[in-house]
Amino acid sequence: MTYLDYQATTPIAPEVARAMHPWNEEKFANPHSPSRWGHEAAAAIEVARKQVEKATGLKGGTVAFTGSATEALNWALKGTVEKATGKRSRVITVATEHAAVLDTCEWLAGQGVDLTVLPVDREGRLNLDLLQRELDDRVLLVAVMTVNNEIGVREPLTAISEMAHKAGALVLTDAVQAFGRVELCKGPDLVAISAHKIHGPKGIGALWMRKGKEPAPLIHGGGQEQGLRSGTLSPALCVGFGAAAKLADERSTRDYDHVQRLWTTAIQTLGPGWVINGSKEHRYHGNLNARREGLDGARLIADLRDVAFSLGSACGSGSGRPSHVLRALGLDYKQARSSIRLGFGRYTTQQELVDACRRIAAHAILQEKLDA
Ligand code: PLP
């Protein structure tokens, strides 16, 4: 199997598996219990927290662990709205956001929140003039992702943060596809991340919160995370997240350069006839979303069972619905259907990528001939 679905999830790093092992076996204590074992587990969680915080590169805030980035995003959105006082009650987001943001925003709109979903241009980027026109003293929060999960496009977050802050609004970014892959923008007040996209375990995410901008709690109970998020933390998952973050931080230049080379290899090997979806310039190069006229992407995936790649987001796959991201770029239904997403990274070798891209290109040409 050649794994080319790095946006859906990433393979666990061996260092991460090793770091987690004792916490899955003999070190089972509750990190919130006062016993010596409990203290040891709590200390390991604090080390992990520092590792994640350091890897974000962000200053002036803290990380709270959550059960997923989806939870972190729900918390950031709902908790910020709940905490708001005065006349600020508007939320602005973008049409290409992940469902964890869009669906939560829609839910908030159902509760009476004034929601604006801004369109993107054909490159998949938010037009800053459009945003400027929407920013007024009623805007509470602007939520824009850092790197898009379907098309890899990077949003102009530094400018977005400056503009939003000038208007007195907070900024939330879904940095799930960016953390551990590209340098994070320092502007946002709330940043959601996930361990399993950086070679860590599934079932743990985090919300970085600028001091003083913490949202009201979403999950109530024991208040284990700084009184803001309840539930017994898993030392194994936290330690795994910390180890993955440390590794990503240490290897950042190596991983980044490797991904740049893989991108060039993939483009060259696929050959002519493919059009990249989204900006070529403003993007993370470990995500290659491309279309080919007449291609049936789903059929291609079925034909190449031993290569794992996808049509778009893992959450949207199987729904049968055309990708909302590709539609937001202005692609029609046929163009969206003819698109595939290849995701590669740290453990992808040049050779396996060449082999897989050759087969993808050959099958695409075969489809063309059969359908002619
Ligand atoms: N946001 C983006 C951009 C994602 O790609 C994902 C995962 O696919 C999520 C949010 C949700 O992350 P998690 O799986 O940790 O809930």
PDB file of N, CA and C in Angstrom, residues 132-199:
ATOM      1  N   GLN A 132     -12.786  43.535   4.773  1.00  0.00           N
ATOM      2  CA  GLN A 132     -12.763  44.898   5.316  1.00  0.00           C
ATOM      3  C   GLN A 132     -14.161  45.504   5.342  1.00  0.00           C
ATOM      4  N   ARG A 133     -14.918  45.249   4.266  1.00  0.00           N
ATOM      5  CA  ARG A 133     -16.266  45.812   4.186  1.00  0.00           C
ATOM      6  C   ARG A 133     -17.188  45.279   5.283  1.00  0.00           C
ATOM      7  N   GLU A 134     -16.898  44.037   5.723  1.00  0.00           N
ATOM      8  CA  GLU A 134     -17.762  43.411   6.740  1.00  0.00           C
ATOM      9  C   GLU A 134     -17.387  43.780   8.166  1.00  0.00           C
ATOM     10  N   LEU A 135     -16.151  44.258   8.353  1.00  0.00           N
ATOM     11  CA  LEU A 135     -15.672  44.488   9.717  1.00  0.00           C
ATOM     12  C   LEU A 135     -16.247  45.767  10.310  1.00  0.00           C
ATOM     13  N   ASP A 136     -16.991  45.622  11.387  1.00  0.00           N
ATOM     14  CA  ASP A 136     -17.496  46.797  12.096  1.00  0.00           C
ATOM     15  C   ASP A 136     -17.496  46.487  13.591  1.00  0.00           C
ATOM     16  N   ASP A 137     -18.048  47.403  14.378  1.00  0.00           N
ATOM     17  CA  ASP A 137     -17.947  47.233  15.836  1.00  0.00           C
ATOM     18  C   ASP A 137     -18.933  46.214  16.402  1.00  0.00           C
ATOM     19  N   ARG A 138     -19.617  45.497  15.490  1.00  0.00           N
ATOM     20  CA  ARG A 138     -20.492  44.412  15.978  1.00  0.00           C
ATOM     21  C   ARG A 138     -19.828  43.049  15.817  1.00  0.00           C
ATOM     22  N   VAL A 139     -18.657  43.042  15.143  1.00  0.00           N
ATOM     23  CA  VAL A 139     -18.015  41.745  14.877  1.00  0.00           C
ATOM     24  C   VAL A 139     -17.268  41.260  16.118  1.00  0.00           C
ATOM     25  N   LEU A 140     -17.607  40.064  16.521  1.00  0.00           N
ATOM     26  CA  LEU A 140     -17.005  39.458  17.711  1.00  0.00           C
ATOM     27  C   LEU A 140     -15.795  38.610  17.325  1.00  0.00           C
ATOM     28  N   LEU A 141     -15.974  37.809  16.269  1.00  0.00           N
ATOM     29  CA  LEU A 141     -14.968  36.801  15.960  1.00  0.00           C
ATOM     30  C   LEU A 141     -14.856  36.593  14.450  1.00  0.00           C
ATOM     31  N   VAL A 142     -13.615  36.473  13.988  1.00  0.00           N
ATOM     32  CA  VAL A 142     -13.349  36.139  12.586  1.00  0.00           C
ATOM     33  C   VAL A 142     -12.633  34.780  12.591  1.00  0.00           C
ATOM     34  N   ALA A 143     -13.216  33.787  11.930  1.00  0.00           N
ATOM     35  CA  ALA A 143     -12.637  32.436  11.926  1.00  0.00           C
ATOM     36  C   ALA A 143     -12.188  32.072  10.516  1.00  0.00           C
ATOM     37  N   VAL A 144     -10.878  31.979  10.335  1.00  0.00           N
ATOM     38  CA  VAL A 144     -10.321  31.648   9.012  1.00  0.00           C
ATOM     39  C   VAL A 144      -9.210  30.621   9.201  1.00  0.00           C
ATOM     40  N   MET A 145      -9.265  29.564   8.416  1.00  0.00           N
ATOM     41  CA  MET A 145      -8.257  28.507   8.586  1.00  0.00           C
ATOM     42  C   MET A 145      -6.895  28.935   8.040  1.00  0.00           C
ATOM     43  N   THR A 146      -5.827  28.277   8.523  1.00  0.00           N
ATOM     44  CA  THR A 146      -4.485  28.651   8.073  1.00  0.00           C
ATOM     45  C   THR A 146      -4.165  27.965   6.745  1.00  0.00           C
ATOM     46  N   VAL A 147      -4.319  26.649   6.686  1.00  0.00           N
ATOM     47  CA  VAL A 147      -4.082  25.888   5.451  1.00  0.00           C
ATOM     48  C   VAL A 147      -5.327  25.033   5.208  1.00  0.00           C
ATOM     49  N   ASN A 148      -5.850  25.096   3.995  1.00  0.00           N
ATOM     50  CA  ASN A 148      -7.065  24.342   3.695  1.00  0.00           C
ATOM     51  C   ASN A 148      -6.777  22.845   3.583  1.00  0.00           C
ATOM     52  N   ASN A 149      -7.636  22.034   4.182  1.00  0.00           N
ATOM     53  CA  ASN A 149      -7.427  20.579   4.175  1.00  0.00           C
ATOM     54  C   ASN A 149      -7.660  19.945   2.807  1.00  0.00           C
ATOM     55  N   GLU A 150      -8.519  20.539   1.991  1.00  0.00           N
ATOM     56  CA  GLU A 150      -8.809  19.915   0.692  1.00  0.00           C
ATOM     57  C   GLU A 150      -7.857  20.362  -0.397  1.00  0.00           C
ATOM     58  N   ILE A 151      -7.504  21.639  -0.403  1.00  0.00           N
ATOM     59  CA  ILE A 151      -6.708  22.148  -1.527  1.00  0.00           C
ATOM     60  C   ILE A 151      -5.341  22.698  -1.108  1.00  0.00           C
ATOM     61  N   GLY A 152      -5.039  22.699   0.183  1.00  0.00           N
ATOM     62  CA  GLY A 152      -3.709  23.117   0.648  1.00  0.00           C
ATOM     63  C   GLY A 152      -3.441  24.607   0.590  1.00  0.00           C
ATOM     64  N   VAL A 153      -4.460  25.401   0.240  1.00  0.00           N
ATOM     65  CA  VAL A 153      -4.245  26.848   0.070  1.00  0.00           C
ATOM     66  C   VAL A 153      -4.086  27.541   1.423  1.00  0.00           C
ATOM     67  N   ARG A 154      -3.133  28.481   1.466  1.00  0.00           N
ATOM     68  CA  ARG A 154      -2.869  29.231   2.692  1.00  0.00           C
ATOM     69  C   ARG A 154      -3.579  30.567   2.645  1.00  0.00           C
ATOM     70  N   GLU A 155      -4.276  30.883   3.715  1.00  0.00           N
ATOM     71  CA  GLU A 155      -4.996  32.163   3.779  1.00  0.00           C
ATOM     72  C   GLU A 155      -4.058  33.260   4.309  1.00  0.00           C
ATOM     73  N   PRO A 156      -4.294  34.523   3.901  1.00  0.00           N
ATOM     74  CA  PRO A 156      -3.430  35.632   4.357  1.00  0.00           C
ATOM     75  C   PRO A 156      -3.733  36.011   5.810  1.00  0.00           C
ATOM     76  N   LEU A 157      -3.338  35.156   6.725  1.00  0.00           N
ATOM     77  CA  LEU A 157      -3.774  35.295   8.119  1.00  0.00           C
ATOM     78  C   LEU A 157      -3.168  36.487   8.864  1.00  0.00           C
ATOM     79  N   THR A 158      -1.956  36.873   8.475  1.00  0.00           N
ATOM     80  CA  THR A 158      -1.346  38.016   9.168  1.00  0.00           C
ATOM     81  C   THR A 158      -2.194  39.260   8.898  1.00  0.00           C
ATOM     82  N   ALA A 159      -2.518  39.464   7.629  1.00  0.00           N
ATOM     83  CA  ALA A 159      -3.342  40.631   7.261  1.00  0.00           C
ATOM     84  C   ALA A 159      -4.737  40.506   7.871  1.00  0.00           C
ATOM     85  N   ILE A 160      -5.298  39.301   7.830  1.00  0.00           N
ATOM     86  CA  ILE A 160      -6.649  39.095   8.386  1.00  0.00           C
ATOM     87  C   ILE A 160      -6.647  39.437   9.879  1.00  0.00           C
ATOM     88  N   SER A 161      -5.625  38.979  10.586  1.00  0.00           N
ATOM     89  CA  SER A 161      -5.558  39.224  12.040  1.00  0.00           C
ATOM     90  C   SER A 161      -5.438  40.720  12.315  1.00  0.00           C
ATOM     91  N   GLU A 162      -4.575  41.389  11.560  1.00  0.00           N
ATOM     92  CA  GLU A 162      -4.394  42.836  11.784  1.00  0.00           C
ATOM     93  C   GLU A 162      -5.705  43.586  11.569  1.00  0.00           C
ATOM     94  N   MET A 163      -6.381  43.227  10.456  1.00  0.00           N
ATOM     95  CA  MET A 163      -7.631  43.919  10.146  1.00  0.00           C
ATOM     96  C   MET A 163      -8.700  43.656  11.209  1.00  0.00           C
ATOM     97  N   ALA A 164      -8.818  42.400  11.609  1.00  0.00           N
ATOM     98  CA  ALA A 164      -9.842  42.031  12.600  1.00  0.00           C
ATOM     99  C   ALA A 164      -9.551  42.704  13.935  1.00  0.00           C
ATOM    100  N   HIS A 165      -8.282  42.687  14.338  1.00  0.00           N
ATOM    101  CA  HIS A 165      -7.923  43.306  15.621  1.00  0.00           C
ATOM    102  C   HIS A 165      -8.177  44.813  15.606  1.00  0.00           C
ATOM    103  N   LYS A 166      -7.882  45.425  14.475  1.00  0.00           N
ATOM    104  CA  LYS A 166      -8.124  46.871  14.359  1.00  0.00           C
ATOM    105  C   LYS A 166      -9.612  47.179  14.574  1.00  0.00           C
ATOM    106  N   ALA A 167     -10.467  46.243  14.129  1.00  0.00           N
ATOM    107  CA  ALA A 167     -11.911  46.447  14.300  1.00  0.00           C
ATOM    108  C   ALA A 167     -12.387  45.950  15.670  1.00  0.00           C
ATOM    109  N   GLY A 168     -11.451  45.478  16.487  1.00  0.00           N
ATOM    110  CA  GLY A 168     -11.812  45.043  17.847  1.00  0.00           C
ATOM    111  C   GLY A 168     -12.317  43.619  17.938  1.00  0.00           C
ATOM    112  N   ALA A 169     -12.167  42.861  16.852  1.00  0.00           N
ATOM    113  CA  ALA A 169     -12.672  41.470  16.859  1.00  0.00           C
ATOM    114  C   ALA A 169     -11.549  40.489  17.210  1.00  0.00           C
ATOM    115  N   LEU A 170     -11.950  39.315  17.671  1.00  0.00           N
ATOM    116  CA  LEU A 170     -10.988  38.239  17.939  1.00  0.00           C
ATOM    117  C   LEU A 170     -10.799  37.420  16.672  1.00  0.00           C
ATOM    118  N   VAL A 171      -9.684  36.669  16.632  1.00  0.00           N
ATOM    119  CA  VAL A 171      -9.421  35.818  15.460  1.00  0.00           C
ATOM    120  C   VAL A 171      -9.197  34.382  15.915  1.00  0.00           C
ATOM    121  N   LEU A 172      -9.922  33.482  15.264  1.00  0.00           N
ATOM    122  CA  LEU A 172      -9.738  32.041  15.485  1.00  0.00           C
ATOM    123  C   LEU A 172      -9.193  31.450  14.200  1.00  0.00           C
ATOM    124  N   THR A 173      -8.170  30.600  14.316  1.00  0.00           N
ATOM    125  CA  THR A 173      -7.752  29.875  13.121  1.00  0.00           C
ATOM    126  C   THR A 173      -7.737  28.378  13.366  1.00  0.00           C
ATOM    127  N   ASP A 174      -8.244  27.649  12.380  1.00  0.00           N
ATOM    128  CA  ASP A 174      -8.127  26.197  12.347  1.00  0.00           C
ATOM    129  C   ASP A 174      -6.763  25.926  11.707  1.00  0.00           C
ATOM    130  N   ALA A 175      -5.794  25.552  12.569  1.00  0.00           N
ATOM    131  CA  ALA A 175      -4.419  25.354  12.073  1.00  0.00           C
ATOM    132  C   ALA A 175      -4.072  23.868  11.994  1.00  0.00           C
ATOM    133  N   VAL A 176      -5.099  23.046  11.886  1.00  0.00           N
ATOM    134  CA  VAL A 176      -4.901  21.586  11.893  1.00  0.00           C
ATOM    135  C   VAL A 176      -3.947  21.136  10.787  1.00  0.00           C
ATOM    136  N   GLN A 177      -4.105  21.706   9.584  1.00  0.00           N
ATOM    137  CA  GLN A 177      -3.276  21.273   8.454  1.00  0.00           C
ATOM    138  C   GLN A 177      -1.968  22.057   8.360  1.00  0.00           C
ATOM    139  N   ALA A 178      -1.804  23.011   9.252  1.00  0.00           N
ATOM    140  CA  ALA A 178      -0.606  23.861   9.200  1.00  0.00           C
ATOM    141  C   ALA A 178       0.385  23.513  10.307  1.00  0.00           C
ATOM    142  N   PHE A 179      -0.132  23.238  11.495  1.00  0.00           N
ATOM    143  CA  PHE A 179       0.730  22.985  12.656  1.00  0.00           C
ATOM    144  C   PHE A 179       1.679  21.816  12.366  1.00  0.00           C
ATOM    145  N   GLY A 180       2.963  22.055  12.643  1.00  0.00           N
ATOM    146  CA  GLY A 180       3.964  21.005  12.412  1.00  0.00           C
ATOM    147  C   GLY A 180       4.388  20.889  10.961  1.00  0.00           C
ATOM    148  N   ARG A 181       3.794  21.705  10.097  1.00  0.00           N
ATOM    149  CA  ARG A 181       4.116  21.643   8.661  1.00  0.00           C
ATOM    150  C   ARG A 181       4.649  22.974   8.138  1.00  0.00           C
ATOM    151  N   VAL A 182       4.016  24.048   8.583  1.00  0.00           N
ATOM    152  CA  VAL A 182       4.485  25.391   8.200  1.00  0.00           C
ATOM    153  C   VAL A 182       4.487  26.260   9.454  1.00  0.00           C
ATOM    154  N   GLU A 183       5.211  27.369   9.390  1.00  0.00           N
ATOM    155  CA  GLU A 183       5.247  28.262  10.550  1.00  0.00           C
ATOM    156  C   GLU A 183       3.859  28.867  10.770  1.00  0.00           C
ATOM    157  N   LEU A 184       3.411  28.885  12.009  1.00  0.00           N
ATOM    158  CA  LEU A 184       2.089  29.441  12.273  1.00  0.00           C
ATOM    159  C   LEU A 184       2.146  30.961  12.352  1.00  0.00           C
ATOM    160  N   CYS A 185       1.073  31.587  11.890  1.00  0.00           N
ATOM    161  CA  CYS A 185       0.949  33.036  11.988  1.00  0.00           C
ATOM    162  C   CYS A 185       0.757  33.410  13.458  1.00  0.00           C
ATOM    163  N   LYS A 186       1.404  34.491  13.878  1.00  0.00           N
ATOM    164  CA  LYS A 186       1.373  34.884  15.304  1.00  0.00           C
ATOM    165  C   LYS A 186       0.117  35.697  15.651  1.00  0.00           C
ATOM    166  N   GLY A 187      -0.690  36.052  14.667  1.00  0.00           N
ATOM    167  CA  GLY A 187      -1.796  36.978  14.903  1.00  0.00           C
ATOM    168  C   GLY A 187      -3.000  36.441  15.660  1.00  0.00           C
ATOM    169  N   PRO A 188      -3.484  35.229  15.345  1.00  0.00           N
ATOM    170  CA  PRO A 188      -4.746  34.782  15.937  1.00  0.00           C
ATOM    171  C   PRO A 188      -4.728  34.676  17.468  1.00  0.00           C
ATOM    172  N   ASP A 189      -5.921  34.768  18.050  1.00  0.00           N
ATOM    173  CA  ASP A 189      -6.074  34.687  19.511  1.00  0.00           C
ATOM    174  C   ASP A 189      -6.393  33.270  19.950  1.00  0.00           C
ATOM    175  N   LEU A 190      -6.957  32.498  19.037  1.00  0.00           N
ATOM    176  CA  LEU A 190      -7.349  31.124  19.338  1.00  0.00           C
ATOM    177  C   LEU A 190      -6.903  30.245  18.167  1.00  0.00           C
ATOM    178  N   VAL A 191      -6.213  29.145  18.483  1.00  0.00           N
ATOM    179  CA  VAL A 191      -5.633  28.308  17.418  1.00  0.00           C
ATOM    180  C   VAL A 191      -5.937  26.841  17.723  1.00  0.00           C
ATOM    181  N   ALA A 192      -6.642  26.183  16.808  1.00  0.00           N
ATOM    182  CA  ALA A 192      -6.996  24.770  17.016  1.00  0.00           C
ATOM    183  C   ALA A 192      -6.030  23.871  16.256  1.00  0.00           C
ATOM    184  N   ILE A 193      -5.553  22.826  16.938  1.00  0.00           N
ATOM    185  CA  ILE A 193      -4.596  21.889  16.318  1.00  0.00           C
ATOM    186  C   ILE A 193      -4.967  20.449  16.689  1.00  0.00           C
ATOM    187  N   SER A 194      -4.356  19.512  15.986  1.00  0.00           N
ATOM    188  CA  SER A 194      -4.697  18.101  16.191  1.00  0.00           C
ATOM    189  C   SER A 194      -3.430  17.251  16.107  1.00  0.00           C
ATOM    190  N   ALA A 195      -3.342  16.219  16.965  1.00  0.00           N
ATOM    191  CA  ALA A 195      -2.117  15.397  17.008  1.00  0.00           C
ATOM    192  C   ALA A 195      -1.979  14.475  15.800  1.00  0.00           C
ATOM    193  N   HIS A 196      -3.115  13.958  15.305  1.00  0.00           N
ATOM    194  CA  HIS A 196      -2.982  12.891  14.305  1.00  0.00           C
ATOM    195  C   HIS A 196      -2.568  13.378  12.913  1.00  0.00           C
ATOM    196  N   LYS A 197      -2.505  14.701  12.748  1.00  0.00           N
ATOM    197  CA  LYS A 197      -2.011  15.216  11.458  1.00  0.00           C
ATOM    198  C   LYS A 197      -0.504  15.434  11.494  1.00  0.00           C
ATOM    199  N   ILE A 198       0.103  15.228  12.682  1.00  0.00           N
ATOM    200  CA  ILE A 198       1.551  15.438  12.786  1.00  0.00           C
ATOM    201  C   ILE A 198       2.244  14.168  13.317  1.00  0.00           C
ATOM    202  N   HIS A 199       1.727  13.024  12.904  1.00  0.00           N
ATOM    203  CA  HIS A 199       2.332  11.735  13.280  1.00  0.00           C
ATOM    204  C   HIS A 199       2.157  11.414  14.755  1.00  0.00           C
TER     205      HIS A 199
END
